[in-house]
Short mmCIF file of C-alpha atoms in Angstrom, two decimals:
data_model
loop_
_atom_site.label_atom_id
_atom_site.label_comp_id
_atom_site.label_asym_id
_atom_site.label_seq_id
_atom_site.Cartn_x
_atom_site.Cartn_y
_atom_site.Cartn_z
CA MET A 670 47.05 -110.86 125.37
CA GLY A 671 45.96 -113.35 127.37
CA SER A 672 45.52 -117.20 126.08
CA GLY A 673 43.96 -117.25 122.32
CA GLN A 674 44.21 -114.35 121.42
CA VAL A 675 46.47 -113.64 118.66
CA ILE A 676 49.61 -111.94 118.82
CA ASN A 677 50.98 -110.75 115.85
CA TRP A 678 54.25 -111.78 115.73
CA GLN A 679 55.65 -110.34 112.24
CA GLY A 680 58.98 -108.19 112.90
CA LYS A 681 57.98 -107.87 117.03
CA HIS A 682 62.01 -107.98 118.40
CA VAL A 683 61.98 -111.20 120.98
CA THR A 684 65.44 -111.31 122.69
CA VAL A 685 65.23 -115.64 124.15
CA ALA A 686 67.70 -115.30 127.83
CA GLY A 687 69.47 -118.85 127.56
CA LEU A 688 70.73 -120.77 125.45
CA GLY A 689 69.51 -124.29 127.24
CA VAL A 690 66.98 -126.83 127.26
CA SER A 691 64.03 -124.27 126.38
CA GLY A 692 65.85 -121.84 124.94
CA VAL A 693 66.31 -122.53 121.70
CA PRO A 694 63.67 -123.92 120.58
CA ALA A 695 61.99 -120.84 122.26
CA ALA A 696 63.67 -119.05 119.88
CA LYS A 697 63.37 -121.25 117.05
CA VAL A 698 59.54 -120.86 117.61
CA LEU A 699 59.50 -117.14 117.93
CA HIS A 700 61.36 -117.04 114.76
CA GLY A 701 59.25 -118.73 112.84
CA LEU A 702 56.92 -117.51 113.52
CA GLY A 703 58.04 -114.03 111.88
CA ALA A 704 59.78 -112.08 115.32
CA ARG A 705 62.93 -110.96 115.28
CA VAL A 706 65.18 -112.61 117.02
CA THR A 707 68.14 -112.38 119.74
CA VAL A 708 69.50 -115.04 121.71
CA VAL A 709 71.60 -113.34 125.36
CA ASN A 710 73.90 -116.23 126.98
CA ASP A 711 76.14 -115.89 130.26
CA GLY A 712 78.61 -118.67 128.91
CA ASP A 713 80.86 -119.05 126.13
CA ASP A 714 81.98 -122.42 125.18
CA GLU A 715 82.00 -125.04 123.32
CA ARG A 716 78.55 -126.26 123.54
CA ALA A 717 76.55 -122.61 123.63
CA ARG A 718 79.11 -122.14 120.19
CA THR A 719 77.57 -125.33 118.19
CA GLN A 720 73.78 -124.33 119.31
CA ALA A 721 74.49 -120.43 118.33
CA ALA A 722 76.12 -121.36 115.46
CA ASP A 723 72.87 -123.57 114.74
CA LEU A 724 70.92 -120.44 115.01
CA GLU A 725 72.23 -117.37 113.30
CA ALA A 726 72.28 -120.18 109.74
CA LEU A 727 68.96 -119.29 110.60
CA GLY A 728 68.74 -116.07 110.66
CA VAL A 729 68.43 -115.72 114.50
CA THR A 730 70.61 -113.36 116.42
CA VAL A 731 73.19 -114.36 119.49
CA ARG A 732 74.68 -113.25 121.69
CA LEU A 733 77.48 -115.77 124.32
CA GLY A 734 78.80 -114.45 127.25
CA ASP A 735 76.62 -111.07 127.94
CA GLY A 736 73.67 -112.02 129.69
CA ASP A 737 73.44 -109.44 131.11
CA THR A 738 72.60 -106.11 128.66
CA LEU A 739 69.28 -105.51 127.08
CA PRO A 740 69.61 -105.88 123.68
CA GLU A 741 68.73 -102.12 121.85
CA GLY A 742 64.57 -102.36 120.80
CA THR A 743 63.30 -105.70 122.59
CA GLU A 744 60.04 -105.69 122.75
CA LEU A 745 59.97 -109.18 125.19
CA ILE A 746 62.24 -111.49 127.03
CA VAL A 747 61.68 -114.13 126.70
CA THR A 748 63.66 -116.39 129.52
CA ALA A 749 65.01 -119.82 130.47
CA PRO A 750 63.36 -121.06 133.86
CA GLY A 751 66.27 -121.08 135.67
CA TRP A 752 67.59 -117.74 135.35
CA LYS A 753 66.74 -115.99 138.60
CA PRO A 754 64.52 -112.81 138.77
CA ASP A 755 67.37 -110.67 140.04
CA LYS A 756 69.76 -110.75 137.29
CA PRO A 757 70.91 -106.77 135.36
CA LEU A 758 68.68 -107.86 132.68
CA PHE A 759 65.41 -107.89 134.21
CA ALA A 760 65.64 -105.11 136.10
CA ALA A 761 66.86 -103.43 132.87
CA ALA A 762 63.79 -104.97 131.23
CA GLU A 763 61.70 -103.37 133.90
CA LYS A 764 63.11 -100.06 133.49
CA ALA A 765 61.96 -100.30 130.18
CA GLY A 766 58.59 -101.08 130.18
CA VAL A 767 59.42 -105.03 128.95
CA GLU A 768 57.08 -108.26 130.05
CA VAL A 769 59.37 -110.53 130.35
CA TRP A 770 57.64 -113.76 130.14
CA GLY A 771 59.05 -117.67 130.96
CA ASP A 772 58.55 -120.76 128.44
CA VAL A 773 55.66 -121.79 129.74
CA GLU A 774 53.60 -118.91 129.21
CA LEU A 775 55.01 -118.72 125.43
CA ALA A 776 53.75 -122.26 125.28
CA TRP A 777 49.90 -120.81 126.90
CA ARG A 778 49.82 -118.35 124.77
CA LEU A 779 50.82 -119.64 121.17
CA ARG A 780 47.67 -122.41 122.57
CA GLY A 781 45.39 -122.54 119.58
CA PRO A 782 41.42 -121.69 120.15
CA ASP A 783 40.33 -125.12 120.83
CA ALA A 784 44.17 -126.40 122.90
CA ALA A 785 43.76 -128.79 125.70
CA PRO A 786 43.26 -127.77 129.47
CA TRP A 787 45.85 -128.27 131.63
CA LEU A 788 45.85 -130.21 134.76
CA ALA A 789 49.04 -129.56 136.08
CA VAL A 790 51.53 -129.62 138.70
CA THR A 791 53.82 -128.53 141.32
CA GLY A 792 55.64 -128.98 144.52
CA THR A 793 59.26 -129.67 145.81
CA ASN A 794 59.22 -133.45 145.82
CA GLY A 795 57.33 -135.83 143.85
CA LYS A 796 56.08 -133.60 140.46
CA THR A 797 57.44 -135.95 138.13
CA THR A 798 56.11 -139.31 139.13
CA THR A 799 53.02 -137.62 139.64
CA VAL A 800 52.67 -135.73 136.04
CA GLN A 801 53.51 -139.45 135.10
CA MET A 802 51.32 -141.57 137.11
CA LEU A 803 48.66 -138.82 135.98
CA ALA A 804 49.06 -138.95 132.45
CA SER A 805 49.05 -143.25 133.19
CA ILE A 806 45.91 -143.01 134.44
CA LEU A 807 43.76 -140.90 132.14
CA LYS A 808 44.81 -143.01 128.96
CA ALA A 809 44.14 -145.70 131.42
CA ALA A 810 40.33 -143.40 129.93
CA GLY A 811 40.55 -143.72 127.05
CA LEU A 812 42.12 -139.57 126.33
CA ARG A 813 44.78 -138.59 124.39
CA THR A 814 47.75 -137.24 126.89
CA ALA A 815 51.06 -136.85 127.64
CA ALA A 816 53.23 -135.32 130.64
CA VAL A 817 54.50 -132.32 129.98
CA GLY A 818 56.93 -128.78 131.08
CA ASN A 819 59.67 -130.40 133.37
CA ILE A 820 59.62 -133.69 131.86
CA GLY A 821 58.73 -135.46 128.53
CA VAL A 822 57.77 -133.84 125.74
CA SER A 823 58.43 -129.52 125.22
CA LEU A 824 55.39 -127.85 126.09
CA LEU A 825 56.31 -125.88 123.13
CA ASP A 826 55.86 -128.77 121.14
CA ALA A 827 52.71 -130.35 122.50
CA VAL A 828 51.12 -127.39 121.81
CA LEU A 829 52.64 -126.46 118.09
CA GLY A 830 53.21 -129.64 117.15
CA GLU A 831 51.28 -131.94 114.69
CA GLU A 832 49.48 -133.87 117.74
CA GLN A 833 45.63 -133.35 118.92
CA TYR A 834 45.35 -134.21 122.74
CA ASP A 835 42.26 -134.13 125.04
CA VAL A 836 44.31 -132.93 128.12
CA LEU A 837 47.97 -132.09 129.22
CA ALA A 838 49.56 -134.22 132.28
CA VAL A 839 51.85 -130.68 133.40
CA GLU A 840 55.09 -130.78 135.62
CA LEU A 841 55.72 -126.41 136.62
CA SER A 842 59.08 -125.73 138.65
CA SER A 843 58.68 -123.15 140.56
CA TYR A 844 61.05 -121.16 137.87
CA GLN A 845 58.01 -121.85 135.63
CA LEU A 846 55.52 -120.54 136.92
CA HIS A 847 56.89 -117.45 138.60
CA TRP A 848 57.70 -116.46 134.72
CA ALA A 849 54.41 -117.49 134.14
CA PRO A 850 51.71 -114.94 135.06
CA SER A 851 48.78 -115.62 132.42
CA LEU A 852 48.76 -119.42 133.30
CA ARG A 853 45.30 -120.74 134.51
CA ALA A 854 45.06 -123.84 134.84
CA HIS A 855 41.68 -126.19 134.25
CA SER A 856 42.56 -128.39 137.67
CA ALA A 857 46.17 -128.31 139.79
CA ALA A 858 47.53 -129.22 142.54
CA VAL A 859 50.51 -128.47 144.62
CA LEU A 860 52.38 -131.76 146.49
CA ASN A 861 54.03 -130.42 149.40
CA LEU A 862 56.22 -127.47 150.36
CA ALA A 863 59.36 -127.49 151.93
CA PRO A 864 62.10 -125.37 151.79
CA ASP A 865 64.39 -125.87 148.19
CA HIS A 866 66.10 -123.16 145.80
CA LEU A 867 65.89 -120.41 148.57
CA ASP A 868 68.74 -119.25 146.50
CA TRP A 869 66.76 -118.20 144.10
CA HIS A 870 63.41 -117.25 144.79
CA GLY A 871 65.19 -115.09 147.76
CA SER A 872 62.98 -116.16 150.47
CA MET A 873 61.13 -118.80 151.58
CA GLU A 874 57.94 -116.25 151.42
CA ALA A 875 58.67 -115.55 147.47
CA TYR A 876 58.80 -119.71 146.71
CA ALA A 877 55.93 -120.84 148.23
CA ALA A 878 53.99 -117.14 146.14
CA ASP A 879 55.75 -119.23 142.85
CA LYS A 880 54.55 -122.58 144.28
CA GLY A 881 50.89 -120.87 144.40
CA ARG A 882 50.27 -119.46 141.45
CA ILE A 883 49.23 -122.56 140.32
CA TYR A 884 46.27 -122.52 141.70
CA GLU A 885 45.35 -118.69 139.58
CA GLY A 886 42.42 -119.32 137.88
CA ASN A 887 41.87 -122.84 138.12
CA ARG A 888 37.88 -123.75 137.08
CA ILE A 889 37.29 -127.42 138.59
CA ALA A 890 39.32 -128.16 141.77
CA CYS A 891 42.72 -126.80 143.49
CA VAL A 892 44.29 -130.56 145.25
CA TYR A 893 46.22 -129.69 148.00
CA ASN A 894 47.89 -131.80 150.90
CA ALA A 895 46.14 -131.74 153.61
CA ALA A 896 49.13 -133.10 155.74
CA ASP A 897 50.83 -129.48 155.21
CA LYS A 898 49.01 -126.66 155.89
CA ALA A 899 50.97 -124.46 153.62
CA THR A 900 49.13 -125.89 150.37
CA GLU A 901 46.03 -125.49 152.30
CA ASP A 902 46.78 -121.66 152.87
CA LEU A 903 47.57 -121.42 149.04
CA VAL A 904 44.89 -122.12 147.80
CA ARG A 905 42.91 -119.65 150.28
CA GLU A 906 44.53 -116.83 148.52
CA ALA A 907 44.14 -118.87 145.37
CA ASP A 908 41.81 -116.18 142.77
CA VAL A 909 40.12 -118.82 141.42
CA GLU A 910 36.97 -119.34 139.27
CA GLU A 911 33.07 -119.52 140.53
CA GLY A 912 32.80 -123.01 141.79
CA CYS A 913 36.52 -124.07 142.27
CA ARG A 914 36.50 -126.68 144.72
CA ALA A 915 39.61 -127.03 147.45
CA ILE A 916 40.04 -130.78 147.42
CA GLY A 917 42.42 -132.78 149.59
CA PHE A 918 44.70 -135.96 150.15
CA THR A 919 45.50 -137.30 153.35
CA LEU A 920 47.33 -141.13 154.05
CA GLY A 921 44.36 -141.00 156.66
CA THR A 922 40.77 -141.89 156.48
CA PRO A 923 39.35 -139.19 154.08
CA GLY A 924 36.71 -136.75 154.96
CA PRO A 925 34.40 -134.70 152.63
CA SER A 926 36.04 -133.68 149.50
CA GLN A 927 38.94 -134.73 150.34
CA LEU A 928 40.91 -138.20 149.28
CA GLY A 929 42.51 -141.46 151.14
CA VAL A 930 43.13 -144.34 152.30
CA VAL A 931 41.13 -146.43 154.62
CA GLU A 932 42.16 -150.30 155.30
CA GLY A 933 44.53 -150.76 152.42
CA ILE A 934 42.18 -148.56 150.09
CA LEU A 935 42.19 -145.69 148.04
CA VAL A 936 38.86 -143.86 147.84
CA ASP A 937 37.47 -140.96 147.07
CA ARG A 938 35.02 -138.97 149.03
CA ALA A 939 35.44 -135.68 146.37
CA PHE A 940 33.94 -136.94 143.29
CA VAL A 941 30.61 -137.98 143.94
CA GLU A 942 27.22 -138.04 144.70
CA ASN A 943 26.61 -136.92 148.58
CA ARG A 944 29.87 -136.98 149.46
CA GLN A 945 28.83 -136.21 152.63
CA LYS A 946 27.61 -140.34 153.47
CA ASN A 947 29.94 -141.81 150.39
CA ALA A 948 32.63 -142.54 149.38
CA GLN A 949 34.22 -144.66 146.30
CA GLU A 950 36.99 -146.72 146.18
CA LEU A 951 39.35 -146.22 143.98
CA ALA A 952 42.42 -148.66 144.02
CA GLU A 953 44.89 -150.45 146.42
CA VAL A 954 47.85 -149.86 147.98
CA ALA A 955 49.14 -152.37 146.29
CA ASP A 956 48.36 -151.11 142.65
CA VAL A 957 51.10 -148.34 143.78
CA ASN A 958 54.32 -148.47 142.67
CA PRO A 959 56.49 -148.07 145.34
CA PRO A 960 54.24 -148.78 147.62
CA ALA A 961 55.61 -146.49 150.45
CA PRO A 962 53.60 -144.02 152.21
CA HIS A 963 54.84 -139.80 150.30
CA ASN A 964 54.20 -142.34 146.39
CA ILE A 965 51.43 -143.08 147.36
CA ALA A 966 50.32 -138.96 148.24
CA ASN A 967 51.56 -138.78 145.06
CA ALA A 968 48.56 -141.57 144.18
CA LEU A 969 46.19 -139.92 145.68
CA ALA A 970 47.20 -136.40 144.25
CA ALA A 971 47.46 -137.55 141.01
CA ALA A 972 43.70 -139.28 141.01
CA ALA A 973 42.05 -136.20 142.15
CA LEU A 974 43.39 -134.59 139.11
CA ALA A 975 41.94 -137.33 137.30
CA ARG A 976 38.89 -137.32 138.70
CA ALA A 977 38.42 -133.21 138.59
CA PHE A 978 38.82 -133.91 134.97
CA GLY A 979 36.04 -136.42 135.25
CA VAL A 980 37.87 -140.21 134.79
CA PRO A 981 35.50 -142.53 136.03
CA ALA A 982 37.17 -145.05 139.01
CA LYS A 983 38.19 -148.15 137.32
CA ALA A 984 40.93 -145.79 134.86
CA VAL A 985 42.83 -144.37 138.17
CA ARG A 986 43.26 -148.33 139.55
CA ASP A 987 44.43 -149.34 135.79
CA GLY A 988 46.30 -146.60 135.09
CA LEU A 989 48.13 -146.80 138.64
CA ARG A 990 49.26 -150.66 137.52
CA ALA A 991 50.54 -149.75 135.13
CA PHE A 992 52.57 -146.80 135.43
CA THR A 993 56.30 -147.32 136.40
CA PRO A 994 58.32 -145.46 138.13
CA ASP A 995 61.59 -143.15 137.40
CA ALA A 996 65.02 -144.99 137.60
CA HIS A 997 66.85 -143.87 140.78
CA ARG A 998 63.65 -143.30 142.93
CA ILE A 999 63.83 -145.23 145.07
CA ALA A 1000 64.95 -148.41 142.80
CA HIS A 1001 66.70 -151.78 144.29
CA VAL A 1002 69.35 -152.01 143.03
CA ALA A 1003 70.69 -155.91 144.88
CA ASP A 1004 70.65 -158.31 147.86
CA VAL A 1005 74.20 -158.74 149.04
CA GLU A 1006 74.68 -160.75 152.32
CA GLY A 1007 71.07 -160.43 153.33
CA VAL A 1008 72.16 -156.26 153.14
CA THR A 1009 69.58 -154.60 150.60
CA TYR A 1010 70.74 -151.69 148.66
CA VAL A 1011 68.87 -148.73 147.43
CA ASP A 1012 68.97 -146.24 145.02
CA ASP A 1013 67.32 -143.15 145.77
CA SER A 1014 69.85 -141.27 144.00
CA LYS A 1015 66.98 -138.44 142.42
CA ALA A 1016 66.54 -137.39 146.19
CA THR A 1017 68.90 -134.20 146.13
CA ASN A 1018 66.74 -132.14 148.39
CA THR A 1019 66.83 -132.82 152.18
CA HIS A 1020 62.33 -133.24 152.34
CA ALA A 1021 63.09 -136.04 148.77
CA ALA A 1022 65.43 -138.22 151.58
CA GLU A 1023 63.61 -137.39 154.46
CA ALA A 1024 60.28 -139.69 153.17
CA SER A 1025 63.29 -141.92 151.77
CA LEU A 1026 64.78 -142.43 154.89
CA ALA A 1027 61.29 -143.10 156.52
CA ALA A 1028 60.48 -146.60 154.17
CA TYR A 1029 63.30 -148.36 155.86
CA GLU A 1030 63.15 -149.38 159.63
CA SER A 1031 67.18 -149.88 159.56
CA ILE A 1032 69.31 -148.10 157.07
CA VAL A 1033 73.04 -147.07 156.73
CA TRP A 1034 73.29 -144.15 154.95
CA ILE A 1035 74.50 -142.66 152.41
CA ALA A 1036 75.00 -138.95 151.98
CA GLY A 1037 76.57 -136.08 150.46
CA GLY A 1038 77.23 -133.40 147.11
CA LEU A 1039 76.30 -130.16 146.85
CA ALA A 1040 73.34 -128.43 149.31
CA LYS A 1041 72.16 -125.79 147.31
CA GLY A 1042 71.87 -123.41 150.69
CA ALA A 1043 69.82 -126.38 152.81
CA THR A 1044 70.34 -127.32 156.36
CA PHE A 1045 69.99 -131.16 157.68
CA ASP A 1046 69.12 -130.94 162.07
CA GLU A 1047 65.53 -131.46 161.11
CA LEU A 1048 66.37 -133.67 158.54
CA VAL A 1049 68.73 -135.64 160.37
CA ALA A 1050 65.86 -135.56 163.87
CA LYS A 1051 63.18 -136.83 162.03
CA SER A 1052 65.97 -139.46 160.78
CA ALA A 1053 67.57 -140.45 164.08
CA LYS A 1054 66.30 -143.76 164.85
CA ARG A 1055 66.56 -145.87 161.65
CA LEU A 1056 70.06 -145.22 161.49
CA ARG A 1057 72.92 -147.58 161.41
CA GLY A 1058 75.20 -146.03 160.13
CA ALA A 1059 76.50 -142.34 157.57
CA VAL A 1060 78.70 -142.38 154.95
CA LEU A 1061 79.90 -139.28 153.51
CA ILE A 1062 80.63 -138.14 150.16
CA GLY A 1063 81.08 -134.54 148.44
CA ALA A 1064 81.55 -130.95 148.48
CA ASP A 1065 79.09 -130.07 151.92
CA ARG A 1066 78.93 -133.35 153.31
CA ARG A 1067 80.51 -130.62 156.44
CA LEU A 1068 76.94 -129.67 157.01
CA ILE A 1069 75.35 -134.16 157.61
CA ARG A 1070 78.52 -134.38 159.55
CA GLU A 1071 77.64 -131.75 161.99
CA ALA A 1072 73.92 -132.03 162.37
CA LEU A 1073 74.47 -135.50 162.88
CA ALA A 1074 76.79 -134.96 165.73
CA ARG A 1075 74.15 -132.63 167.13
CA HIS A 1076 71.18 -134.92 166.66
CA ALA A 1077 72.25 -138.23 166.16
CA PRO A 1078 76.03 -138.92 168.49
CA GLU A 1079 75.55 -142.60 168.58
CA VAL A 1080 75.53 -142.82 165.22
CA PRO A 1081 79.00 -144.03 163.38
CA VAL A 1082 79.59 -141.19 161.09
CA VAL A 1083 82.50 -142.31 157.73
CA ASP A 1084 83.75 -139.14 156.51
CA LEU A 1085 84.93 -140.14 153.18
CA ASP A 1086 86.34 -136.67 152.15
CA ARG A 1087 86.17 -137.22 148.41
CA THR A 1088 84.43 -135.05 145.60
CA ASP A 1089 86.46 -137.60 142.97
CA THR A 1090 84.05 -139.89 140.82
CA GLY A 1091 85.54 -142.62 142.39
CA ALA A 1092 84.62 -142.01 145.97
CA MET A 1093 80.99 -143.80 145.40
CA ARG A 1094 82.92 -146.83 145.44
CA ALA A 1095 84.79 -146.51 148.33
CA ALA A 1096 81.46 -144.91 150.07
CA VAL A 1097 79.77 -148.61 148.93
CA GLN A 1098 82.76 -150.67 150.15
CA GLU A 1099 82.34 -148.40 153.86
CA ALA A 1100 78.56 -148.75 153.99
CA ARG A 1101 78.93 -152.71 153.87
CA GLY A 1102 81.45 -152.65 156.77
CA LEU A 1103 78.86 -150.73 158.81
CA ALA A 1104 75.61 -152.52 157.70
CA ARG A 1105 74.03 -155.90 159.31
CA THR A 1106 71.81 -158.44 157.83
CA GLY A 1107 67.92 -157.01 157.57
CA ASP A 1108 69.19 -153.69 157.12
CA THR A 1109 68.89 -151.19 153.47
CA VAL A 1110 72.16 -149.07 152.49
CA LEU A 1111 70.47 -146.24 151.32
CA LEU A 1112 72.11 -143.57 149.48
CA ALA A 1113 69.62 -140.96 149.71
CA PRO A 1114 72.03 -138.35 149.27
CA ALA A 1115 69.58 -134.82 150.36
CA CYS A 1116 72.30 -133.33 147.99
CA ALA A 1117 72.41 -131.77 144.19
CA SER A 1118 75.28 -134.20 142.13
CA MET A 1119 77.04 -131.94 139.78
CA ASP A 1120 79.99 -131.45 142.52
CA MET A 1121 81.62 -134.92 141.43
CA PHE A 1122 79.18 -136.36 138.62
CA ALA A 1123 77.17 -135.43 136.02
CA ASN A 1124 74.05 -135.31 136.82
CA TYR A 1125 71.66 -137.70 139.58
CA ASN A 1126 71.48 -140.45 136.89
CA LYS A 1127 75.27 -140.94 136.63
CA ARG A 1128 75.52 -140.80 140.54
CA GLY A 1129 72.75 -143.23 140.80
CA ASP A 1130 75.01 -145.83 138.14
CA ALA A 1131 78.10 -145.86 139.68
CA PHE A 1132 75.92 -146.33 143.15
CA ALA A 1133 74.45 -149.78 141.80
CA ASP A 1134 77.87 -150.32 139.01
CA ALA A 1135 80.00 -149.98 142.69
CA VAL A 1136 76.83 -152.28 144.54
CA ARG A 1137 76.48 -155.11 141.48
CA GLU A 1138 80.70 -154.70 141.97
CA LEU A 1139 80.01 -156.17 145.59
CA GLY A 1140 77.50 -158.96 144.59
CA SER A 1141 79.80 -159.60 141.70
CA ALA A 1142 82.85 -160.98 144.75
CA GLU A 1143 80.15 -162.39 146.47
CA GLY A 1144 78.99 -165.39 144.23
#
């Protein structure tokens, strides 16, 4: 039942697990193809009821508050990516011999015979930025493309919509890859691997294995991070098509079959004639926005995938210049009394926070939130010498406070002991008190936001509002 093989959906019993962002469109698409669709959902709140009513009006069966029982006669499950593999529903499916697909697998199977190839990106951090950079580079080369997957256009829309694409830039999470057994990308990149979502995958090995699935069956290039050996190991273990190459990216001077940086220039020694001797200039470091080290790495990974697709060097430069980063990703908010305030609310795990803290010399760090099983010793040990002070908020702030006591005992810490939304204003006031001229007050929480805010965007907005209040008080 590989891609392009036509499946007869007429009357097929399909259970869709979860009403979320991917569940509702999946249910509608499958119903439209003639399948008999039942949606099961754990929650039974007002939002779920509204979504259920919409689907039931079409003729889809919806069961709220019961996501664990396998509906009778189910021939296939299509699951939301967030559902954990150890849910009773999936154990029941395995026992009954029922396949489980994610939304990505469904999209992959529904592609037409001459569908656009996928350039795929995963990794603990930097996925969204890299995919957006890649789409920008592909557009600069005159190709019809879109950033899809975890972001932007839904994959199902991209695959089934009216618009014709030449190539898709696809962001994939480890969850999505777990449920996408037959996906085969043109080329793919794993940007980095750090412990994240271990509560979902059960172990670091299982998490890495799911990320590594992105390389399975690649045709042209498996792009890895030369500074992160775990990503190179995944390439070695992958079963790829004959002639597919391993391409590294590095912030140092590249060797043959790598992209890297030489004297402020991004260079390609992978997709050139005679790569032993030659290198192709792609862009300047100054063309990358912002030119922080981890973001240059993102740009190199995007460039590697674009070059694997045959894009000319000039398009890499033009695409990087045209790219503007997302809100709440190392965003400069204001300078107040000689102190710079930076919003990196999107740093929802330790790995992202580490990249953020590495970008500044002297920092008053605002951190805390939901730790999702993470530990903070390594992050604090690596960043200790840059910290002027720390202000802690949120449910799991104790874990960060203890790591600071162990690895940065001389750094003053304000523990706000608050998880209300107004805590951010107090945190910014405290940070201002700790900061000196030339310092950066950095919101890089290293934690998820849901203990206090609807999402990391709202957390970043609260920070920016509080900073602007300081500025207007100053003026």
